[in-house]
């Protein structure tokens, strides 16, 4: 295995991000590309990414079905090389799962699946997100120092793109939540206006009528408001609620 095992550059990573529909798609392409680069004829490598958000760990991407299964196996245990790498923010290398005494519950299970060596490399993300790259191999001592250095360099490069993708995803989620809240407020205000017009009451009294009906029918206030607004003739709304 040569020094130029991993040949991706920043432009390739940017291209992956720009042509991926979401974070998972970007990571799927990244893990597949990385797995191809560090595999050889005698010793394949399987790559997967564990992503932690809101204290939940899951396999965000994998280079193939085998990598997916191996990563889900590791995530099913309370601790392992990847979780340690993320928690301690350091590269974790398991030269031979049959000789390593760490993680006594997980490593025998990995050995049963044909894994002999494992590498865990943390991504450098924001404070509210954590991720780690897992690399599995059926060959013992697959990951020499030069290979580890190359993988770590590519993970560092990918961290910037992943950090941006997570920020964009968080922004979209916040924007969606804000839009939903504004939409909900609008339809409730419209429903209150309808009740005010029909009953010649104040806004506070109209809101009390809506809330009482919501509790009585055991439906959400937004759903009740939607039903009320949609039940009226559009001409009524146009005539009584002009801008």
PDB file of C-alpha atoms in Angstrom:
ATOM      1  CA  UNK A   1       0.000   0.000   0.000  1.00  0.00           C
ATOM      2  CA  UNK A   2       1.576   3.302  -1.136  1.00  0.00           C
ATOM      3  CA  UNK A   3       1.753   6.695   0.545  1.00  0.00           C
ATOM      4  CA  UNK A   4      -0.838   8.129  -1.840  1.00  0.00           C
ATOM      5  CA  UNK A   5      -3.461   5.648  -0.658  1.00  0.00           C
ATOM      6  CA  UNK A   6      -6.047   8.386  -0.265  1.00  0.00           C
ATOM      7  CA  UNK A   7      -6.063  10.823  -3.165  1.00  0.00           C
ATOM      8  CA  UNK A   8      -9.158  12.965  -2.535  1.00  0.00           C
ATOM      9  CA  UNK A   9      -8.668  16.737  -2.450  1.00  0.00           C
ATOM     10  CA  UNK A  10     -10.805  19.619  -1.271  1.00  0.00           C
ATOM     11  CA  UNK A  11     -12.368  20.108  -4.677  1.00  0.00           C
ATOM     12  CA  UNK A  12     -13.529  16.484  -4.761  1.00  0.00           C
ATOM     13  CA  UNK A  13     -15.058  16.868  -1.305  1.00  0.00           C
ATOM     14  CA  UNK A  14     -16.813  20.055  -2.355  1.00  0.00           C
ATOM     15  CA  UNK A  15     -18.108  18.287  -5.459  1.00  0.00           C
ATOM     16  CA  UNK A  16     -19.448  15.443  -3.306  1.00  0.00           C
ATOM     17  CA  UNK A  17     -21.285  17.914  -1.080  1.00  0.00           C
ATOM     18  CA  UNK A  18     -22.652  19.993  -3.961  1.00  0.00           C
ATOM     19  CA  UNK A  19     -23.951  16.924  -5.810  1.00  0.00           C
ATOM     20  CA  UNK A  20     -25.425  15.217  -2.737  1.00  0.00           C
ATOM     21  CA  UNK A  21     -29.043  15.688  -1.748  1.00  0.00           C
ATOM     22  CA  UNK A  22     -28.375  15.648   1.982  1.00  0.00           C
ATOM     23  CA  UNK A  23     -25.829  14.808   4.659  1.00  0.00           C
ATOM     24  CA  UNK A  24     -26.341  11.053   4.311  1.00  0.00           C
ATOM     25  CA  UNK A  25     -25.846  11.147   0.558  1.00  0.00           C
ATOM     26  CA  UNK A  26     -22.611  13.100   0.966  1.00  0.00           C
ATOM     27  CA  UNK A  27     -21.314  10.623   3.533  1.00  0.00           C
ATOM     28  CA  UNK A  28     -22.360   7.626   1.430  1.00  0.00           C
ATOM     29  CA  UNK A  29     -20.223   8.922  -1.432  1.00  0.00           C
ATOM     30  CA  UNK A  30     -17.370   9.783   0.931  1.00  0.00           C
ATOM     31  CA  UNK A  31     -17.261   6.356   2.583  1.00  0.00           C
ATOM     32  CA  UNK A  32     -17.516   4.543  -0.740  1.00  0.00           C
ATOM     33  CA  UNK A  33     -14.668   6.567  -2.215  1.00  0.00           C
ATOM     34  CA  UNK A  34     -12.512   6.121   0.877  1.00  0.00           C
ATOM     35  CA  UNK A  35     -13.147   2.365   1.014  1.00  0.00           C
ATOM     36  CA  UNK A  36     -12.035   1.983  -2.602  1.00  0.00           C
ATOM     37  CA  UNK A  37      -8.854   3.924  -1.957  1.00  0.00           C
ATOM     38  CA  UNK A  38      -7.691   1.973   1.095  1.00  0.00           C
ATOM     39  CA  UNK A  39      -8.684  -1.510  -0.072  1.00  0.00           C
ATOM     40  CA  UNK A  40      -6.369  -3.805  -1.959  1.00  0.00           C
ATOM     41  CA  UNK A  41      -6.810  -7.190  -3.570  1.00  0.00           C
ATOM     42  CA  UNK A  42      -5.951  -9.211  -0.473  1.00  0.00           C
ATOM     43  CA  UNK A  43      -7.408  -6.947   2.195  1.00  0.00           C
ATOM     44  CA  UNK A  44     -10.667  -5.098   1.535  1.00  0.00           C
ATOM     45  CA  UNK A  45     -11.756  -2.271   3.806  1.00  0.00           C
ATOM     46  CA  UNK A  46     -15.286  -1.327   4.803  1.00  0.00           C
ATOM     47  CA  UNK A  47     -16.059   2.237   5.914  1.00  0.00           C
ATOM     48  CA  UNK A  48     -18.985   3.663   7.846  1.00  0.00           C
ATOM     49  CA  UNK A  49     -19.807   6.856   9.699  1.00  0.00           C
ATOM     50  CA  UNK A  50     -21.501   7.001  13.078  1.00  0.00           C
ATOM     51  CA  UNK A  51     -23.239  10.331  13.644  1.00  0.00           C
ATOM     52  CA  UNK A  52     -24.328  11.547  17.064  1.00  0.00           C
ATOM     53  CA  UNK A  53     -26.954  14.258  17.194  1.00  0.00           C
ATOM     54  CA  UNK A  54     -29.074  15.080  20.205  1.00  0.00           C
ATOM     55  CA  UNK A  55     -27.358  12.237  22.079  1.00  0.00           C
ATOM     56  CA  UNK A  56     -28.509   9.614  19.599  1.00  0.00           C
ATOM     57  CA  UNK A  57     -26.010   7.409  17.778  1.00  0.00           C
ATOM     58  CA  UNK A  58     -26.743   5.932  14.393  1.00  0.00           C
ATOM     59  CA  UNK A  59     -25.005   4.795  11.246  1.00  0.00           C
ATOM     60  CA  UNK A  60     -25.259   7.815   8.970  1.00  0.00           C
ATOM     61  CA  UNK A  61     -23.578   6.223   5.962  1.00  0.00           C
ATOM     62  CA  UNK A  62     -21.650   3.155   4.864  1.00  0.00           C
ATOM     63  CA  UNK A  63     -19.628   2.065   1.870  1.00  0.00           C
ATOM     64  CA  UNK A  64     -21.806  -1.017   1.430  1.00  0.00           C
ATOM     65  CA  UNK A  65     -24.147  -3.456   3.105  1.00  0.00           C
ATOM     66  CA  UNK A  66     -21.324  -5.228   4.934  1.00  0.00           C
ATOM     67  CA  UNK A  67     -20.039  -1.957   6.377  1.00  0.00           C
ATOM     68  CA  UNK A  68     -23.589  -1.022   7.371  1.00  0.00           C
ATOM     69  CA  UNK A  69     -24.052  -4.298   9.247  1.00  0.00           C
ATOM     70  CA  UNK A  70     -20.679  -4.035  10.978  1.00  0.00           C
ATOM     71  CA  UNK A  71     -21.350  -0.484  12.101  1.00  0.00           C
ATOM     72  CA  UNK A  72     -24.822  -1.300  13.386  1.00  0.00           C
ATOM     73  CA  UNK A  73     -23.264  -4.167  15.323  1.00  0.00           C
ATOM     74  CA  UNK A  74     -20.827  -1.792  17.005  1.00  0.00           C
ATOM     75  CA  UNK A  75     -23.581   0.740  17.724  1.00  0.00           C
ATOM     76  CA  UNK A  76     -25.596  -1.963  19.438  1.00  0.00           C
ATOM     77  CA  UNK A  77     -22.970  -2.089  22.211  1.00  0.00           C
ATOM     78  CA  UNK A  78     -22.526   0.552  24.876  1.00  0.00           C
ATOM     79  CA  UNK A  79     -18.928   1.187  23.853  1.00  0.00           C
ATOM     80  CA  UNK A  80     -16.449   0.415  21.109  1.00  0.00           C
ATOM     81  CA  UNK A  81     -13.551   1.899  19.127  1.00  0.00           C
ATOM     82  CA  UNK A  82     -15.707   4.488  17.352  1.00  0.00           C
ATOM     83  CA  UNK A  83     -17.500   5.719  20.465  1.00  0.00           C
ATOM     84  CA  UNK A  84     -14.156   5.970  22.254  1.00  0.00           C
ATOM     85  CA  UNK A  85     -12.649   7.875  19.324  1.00  0.00           C
ATOM     86  CA  UNK A  86     -15.550  10.348  19.365  1.00  0.00           C
ATOM     87  CA  UNK A  87     -15.611  10.683  23.150  1.00  0.00           C
ATOM     88  CA  UNK A  88     -11.851  11.146  23.548  1.00  0.00           C
ATOM     89  CA  UNK A  89     -11.393  13.018  20.252  1.00  0.00           C
ATOM     90  CA  UNK A  90      -8.516  10.794  19.201  1.00  0.00           C
ATOM     91  CA  UNK A  91      -7.731   8.113  16.647  1.00  0.00           C
ATOM     92  CA  UNK A  92      -8.344   4.589  17.947  1.00  0.00           C
ATOM     93  CA  UNK A  93      -6.590   1.622  16.293  1.00  0.00           C
ATOM     94  CA  UNK A  94      -7.336  -2.026  16.944  1.00  0.00           C
ATOM     95  CA  UNK A  95      -4.520  -4.015  15.344  1.00  0.00           C
ATOM     96  CA  UNK A  96      -6.104  -7.408  15.960  1.00  0.00           C
ATOM     97  CA  UNK A  97      -9.487  -7.885  17.612  1.00  0.00           C
ATOM     98  CA  UNK A  98      -8.372 -11.317  18.855  1.00  0.00           C
ATOM     99  CA  UNK A  99      -5.471  -9.832  20.828  1.00  0.00           C
ATOM    100  CA  UNK A 100      -6.860  -6.484  21.995  1.00  0.00           C
ATOM    101  CA  UNK A 101      -8.284  -6.578  25.538  1.00  0.00           C
ATOM    102  CA  UNK A 102     -10.347  -3.368  25.300  1.00  0.00           C
ATOM    103  CA  UNK A 103     -14.115  -3.570  24.800  1.00  0.00           C
ATOM    104  CA  UNK A 104     -14.363  -7.244  25.876  1.00  0.00           C
ATOM    105  CA  UNK A 105     -18.052  -7.447  24.956  1.00  0.00           C
ATOM    106  CA  UNK A 106     -17.843  -5.945  21.488  1.00  0.00           C
ATOM    107  CA  UNK A 107     -14.564  -7.240  20.007  1.00  0.00           C
ATOM    108  CA  UNK A 108     -15.454 -10.969  20.176  1.00  0.00           C
ATOM    109  CA  UNK A 109     -18.696 -10.170  18.358  1.00  0.00           C
ATOM    110  CA  UNK A 110     -16.731  -8.304  15.683  1.00  0.00           C
ATOM    111  CA  UNK A 111     -14.364 -11.270  15.329  1.00  0.00           C
ATOM    112  CA  UNK A 112     -17.324 -13.567  14.734  1.00  0.00           C
ATOM    113  CA  UNK A 113     -18.238 -11.380  11.740  1.00  0.00           C
ATOM    114  CA  UNK A 114     -14.782 -11.809  10.221  1.00  0.00           C
ATOM    115  CA  UNK A 115     -13.324  -8.494  11.360  1.00  0.00           C
ATOM    116  CA  UNK A 116      -9.676  -8.528  12.423  1.00  0.00           C
ATOM    117  CA  UNK A 117      -8.699  -4.848  12.571  1.00  0.00           C
ATOM    118  CA  UNK A 118     -10.643  -1.633  13.205  1.00  0.00           C
ATOM    119  CA  UNK A 119      -9.848   2.043  12.968  1.00  0.00           C
ATOM    120  CA  UNK A 120     -11.911   4.833  14.554  1.00  0.00           C
ATOM    121  CA  UNK A 121     -11.293   8.453  13.519  1.00  0.00           C
ATOM    122  CA  UNK A 122     -13.305  11.385  14.947  1.00  0.00           C
ATOM    123  CA  UNK A 123     -14.653  14.208  12.799  1.00  0.00           C
ATOM    124  CA  UNK A 124     -14.105  17.786  13.949  1.00  0.00           C
ATOM    125  CA  UNK A 125     -17.658  19.173  14.169  1.00  0.00           C
ATOM    126  CA  UNK A 126     -19.592  21.750  16.179  1.00  0.00           C
ATOM    127  CA  UNK A 127     -20.348  21.358  19.868  1.00  0.00           C
ATOM    128  CA  UNK A 128     -23.831  19.930  19.283  1.00  0.00           C
ATOM    129  CA  UNK A 129     -22.800  17.226  16.780  1.00  0.00           C
ATOM    130  CA  UNK A 130     -20.281  14.415  16.890  1.00  0.00           C
ATOM    131  CA  UNK A 131     -19.279  11.844  14.314  1.00  0.00           C
ATOM    132  CA  UNK A 132     -16.646   9.223  13.748  1.00  0.00           C
ATOM    133  CA  UNK A 133     -15.374   7.222  10.789  1.00  0.00           C
ATOM    134  CA  UNK A 134     -15.133   3.468  11.284  1.00  0.00           C
ATOM    135  CA  UNK A 135     -12.895   1.411   9.041  1.00  0.00           C
ATOM    136  CA  UNK A 136     -13.072  -2.385   9.263  1.00  0.00           C
ATOM    137  CA  UNK A 137     -10.801  -4.977   7.682  1.00  0.00           C
ATOM    138  CA  UNK A 138     -10.660  -8.786   7.661  1.00  0.00           C
ATOM    139  CA  UNK A 139      -6.858  -8.553   7.777  1.00  0.00           C
ATOM    140  CA  UNK A 140      -5.004  -8.023  11.061  1.00  0.00           C
ATOM    141  CA  UNK A 141      -2.852  -4.906  11.361  1.00  0.00           C
ATOM    142  CA  UNK A 142      -4.325  -3.508   8.169  1.00  0.00           C
ATOM    143  CA  UNK A 143      -3.800   0.098   9.209  1.00  0.00           C
ATOM    144  CA  UNK A 144      -0.167   1.137   9.273  1.00  0.00           C
ATOM    145  CA  UNK A 145       0.973   4.586  10.367  1.00  0.00           C
ATOM    146  CA  UNK A 146       1.088   6.083   6.859  1.00  0.00           C
ATOM    147  CA  UNK A 147      -2.398   4.797   6.035  1.00  0.00           C
ATOM    148  CA  UNK A 148      -3.786   6.156   9.306  1.00  0.00           C
ATOM    149  CA  UNK A 149      -2.236   9.548   8.618  1.00  0.00           C
ATOM    150  CA  UNK A 150      -3.805   9.642   5.139  1.00  0.00           C
ATOM    151  CA  UNK A 151      -7.238   8.636   6.446  1.00  0.00           C
ATOM    152  CA  UNK A 152      -7.050  11.191   9.247  1.00  0.00           C
ATOM    153  CA  UNK A 153      -6.148  13.906   6.747  1.00  0.00           C
ATOM    154  CA  UNK A 154      -9.174  13.104   4.603  1.00  0.00           C
ATOM    155  CA  UNK A 155     -11.475  13.009   7.627  1.00  0.00           C
ATOM    156  CA  UNK A 156     -10.155  16.427   8.666  1.00  0.00           C
ATOM    157  CA  UNK A 157     -10.897  17.733   5.179  1.00  0.00           C
ATOM    158  CA  UNK A 158     -14.349  16.190   5.156  1.00  0.00           C
ATOM    159  CA  UNK A 159     -15.083  17.643   8.595  1.00  0.00           C
ATOM    160  CA  UNK A 160     -15.380  21.136   7.148  1.00  0.00           C
ATOM    161  CA  UNK A 161     -17.896  20.010   4.529  1.00  0.00           C
ATOM    162  CA  UNK A 162     -19.831  17.919   7.048  1.00  0.00           C
ATOM    163  CA  UNK A 163     -19.837  20.763   9.550  1.00  0.00           C
ATOM    164  CA  UNK A 164     -21.327  23.040   6.892  1.00  0.00           C
ATOM    165  CA  UNK A 165     -23.888  20.399   5.877  1.00  0.00           C
ATOM    166  CA  UNK A 166     -25.032  19.942   9.474  1.00  0.00           C
ATOM    167  CA  UNK A 167     -25.350  23.707   9.921  1.00  0.00           C
ATOM    168  CA  UNK A 168     -27.397  23.959   6.735  1.00  0.00           C
ATOM    169  CA  UNK A 169     -29.597  21.058   7.852  1.00  0.00           C
ATOM    170  CA  UNK A 170     -30.102  22.683  11.253  1.00  0.00           C
ATOM    171  CA  UNK A 171     -30.931  25.969   9.553  1.00  0.00           C
ATOM    172  CA  UNK A 172     -33.493  24.255   7.321  1.00  0.00           C
ATOM    173  CA  UNK A 173     -35.042  22.540  10.346  1.00  0.00           C
ATOM    174  CA  UNK A 174     -35.244  25.837  12.231  1.00  0.00           C
ATOM    175  CA  UNK A 175     -36.680  27.573   9.168  1.00  0.00           C
ATOM    176  CA  UNK A 176     -39.277  24.838   8.765  1.00  0.00           C
ATOM    177  CA  UNK A 177     -40.219  25.089  12.434  1.00  0.00           C
ATOM    178  CA  UNK A 178     -40.513  28.871  12.173  1.00  0.00           C
ATOM    179  CA  UNK A 179     -42.614  28.618   9.015  1.00  0.00           C
ATOM    180  CA  UNK A 180     -44.886  26.068  10.673  1.00  0.00           C
ATOM    181  CA  UNK A 181     -45.253  28.262  13.751  1.00  0.00           C
ATOM    182  CA  UNK A 182     -46.054  31.331  11.653  1.00  0.00           C
ATOM    183  CA  UNK A 183     -48.532  29.364   9.558  1.00  0.00           C
ATOM    184  CA  UNK A 184     -50.195  28.024  12.697  1.00  0.00           C
ATOM    185  CA  UNK A 185     -50.398  31.517  14.207  1.00  0.00           C
ATOM    186  CA  UNK A 186     -51.921  32.886  10.986  1.00  0.00           C
ATOM    187  CA  UNK A 187     -54.713  30.329  10.703  1.00  0.00           C
ATOM    188  CA  UNK A 188     -55.556  30.597  14.422  1.00  0.00           C
ATOM    189  CA  UNK A 189     -55.719  34.380  14.146  1.00  0.00           C
ATOM    190  CA  UNK A 190     -57.956  34.043  11.093  1.00  0.00           C
ATOM    191  CA  UNK A 191     -60.244  31.621  12.928  1.00  0.00           C
ATOM    192  CA  UNK A 192     -60.412  34.008  15.896  1.00  0.00           C
ATOM    193  CA  UNK A 193     -61.348  36.815  13.504  1.00  0.00           C
ATOM    194  CA  UNK A 194     -64.161  34.715  12.066  1.00  0.00           C
ATOM    195  CA  UNK A 195     -65.536  34.021  15.542  1.00  0.00           C
ATOM    196  CA  UNK A 196     -65.274  37.722  16.414  1.00  0.00           C
ATOM    197  CA  UNK A 197     -67.300  38.602  13.297  1.00  0.00           C
ATOM    198  CA  UNK A 198     -69.917  35.946  13.895  1.00  0.00           C
ATOM    199  CA  UNK A 199     -70.350  36.559  17.638  1.00  0.00           C
ATOM    200  CA  UNK A 200     -69.474  40.267  17.850  1.00  0.00           C
ATOM    201  CA  UNK A 201     -67.019  39.536  20.624  1.00  0.00           C
ATOM    202  CA  UNK A 202     -63.466  40.586  21.540  1.00  0.00           C
ATOM    203  CA  UNK A 203     -60.319  38.772  20.399  1.00  0.00           C
ATOM    204  CA  UNK A 204     -59.761  37.407  23.910  1.00  0.00           C
ATOM    205  CA  UNK A 205     -63.302  36.013  24.001  1.00  0.00           C
ATOM    206  CA  UNK A 206     -62.859  34.477  20.545  1.00  0.00           C
ATOM    207  CA  UNK A 207     -59.638  32.760  21.621  1.00  0.00           C
ATOM    208  CA  UNK A 208     -61.384  31.409  24.732  1.00  0.00           C
ATOM    209  CA  UNK A 209     -64.160  29.967  22.539  1.00  0.00           C
ATOM    210  CA  UNK A 210     -61.546  28.310  20.299  1.00  0.00           C
ATOM    211  CA  UNK A 211     -59.592  26.857  23.227  1.00  0.00           C
ATOM    212  CA  UNK A 212     -62.744  25.570  24.940  1.00  0.00           C
ATOM    213  CA  UNK A 213     -63.842  23.876  21.703  1.00  0.00           C
ATOM    214  CA  UNK A 214     -60.370  22.430  21.233  1.00  0.00           C
ATOM    215  CA  UNK A 215     -60.388  20.907  24.722  1.00  0.00           C
ATOM    216  CA  UNK A 216     -63.954  19.674  24.400  1.00  0.00           C
ATOM    217  CA  UNK A 217     -63.325  17.940  21.068  1.00  0.00           C
ATOM    218  CA  UNK A 218     -59.832  16.797  22.097  1.00  0.00           C
ATOM    219  CA  UNK A 219     -58.226  18.170  18.930  1.00  0.00           C
ATOM    220  CA  UNK A 220     -55.304  20.527  18.515  1.00  0.00           C
ATOM    221  CA  UNK A 221     -56.080  24.238  18.335  1.00  0.00           C
ATOM    222  CA  UNK A 222     -54.413  24.493  14.901  1.00  0.00           C
ATOM    223  CA  UNK A 223     -56.526  21.627  13.512  1.00  0.00           C
ATOM    224  CA  UNK A 224     -59.727  23.167  14.856  1.00  0.00           C
ATOM    225  CA  UNK A 225     -58.818  26.517  13.327  1.00  0.00           C
ATOM    226  CA  UNK A 226     -58.047  24.825   9.996  1.00  0.00           C
ATOM    227  CA  UNK A 227     -61.448  23.116  10.015  1.00  0.00           C
ATOM    228  CA  UNK A 228     -63.248  26.358  10.810  1.00  0.00           C
ATOM    229  CA  UNK A 229     -61.494  28.368   8.099  1.00  0.00           C
ATOM    230  CA  UNK A 230     -61.845  25.673   5.426  1.00  0.00           C
ATOM    231  CA  UNK A 231     -65.552  25.214   6.195  1.00  0.00           C
ATOM    232  CA  UNK A 232     -66.423  28.752   5.173  1.00  0.00           C
ATOM    233  CA  UNK A 233     -67.278  30.000   1.724  1.00  0.00           C
ATOM    234  CA  UNK A 234     -64.183  31.569   0.082  1.00  0.00           C
ATOM    235  CA  UNK A 235     -66.352  34.555  -0.906  1.00  0.00           C
ATOM    236  CA  UNK A 236     -67.087  35.146   2.767  1.00  0.00           C
ATOM    237  CA  UNK A 237     -63.377  35.260   3.572  1.00  0.00           C
ATOM    238  CA  UNK A 238     -62.655  37.544   0.642  1.00  0.00           C
ATOM    239  CA  UNK A 239     -65.377  39.981   1.619  1.00  0.00           C
ATOM    240  CA  UNK A 240     -64.666  40.096   5.326  1.00  0.00           C
ATOM    241  CA  UNK A 241     -60.853  39.756   5.477  1.00  0.00           C
ATOM    242  CA  UNK A 242     -59.479  41.940   2.732  1.00  0.00           C
ATOM    243  CA  UNK A 243     -55.899  43.209   3.011  1.00  0.00           C
TER     244      UNK A 243
END
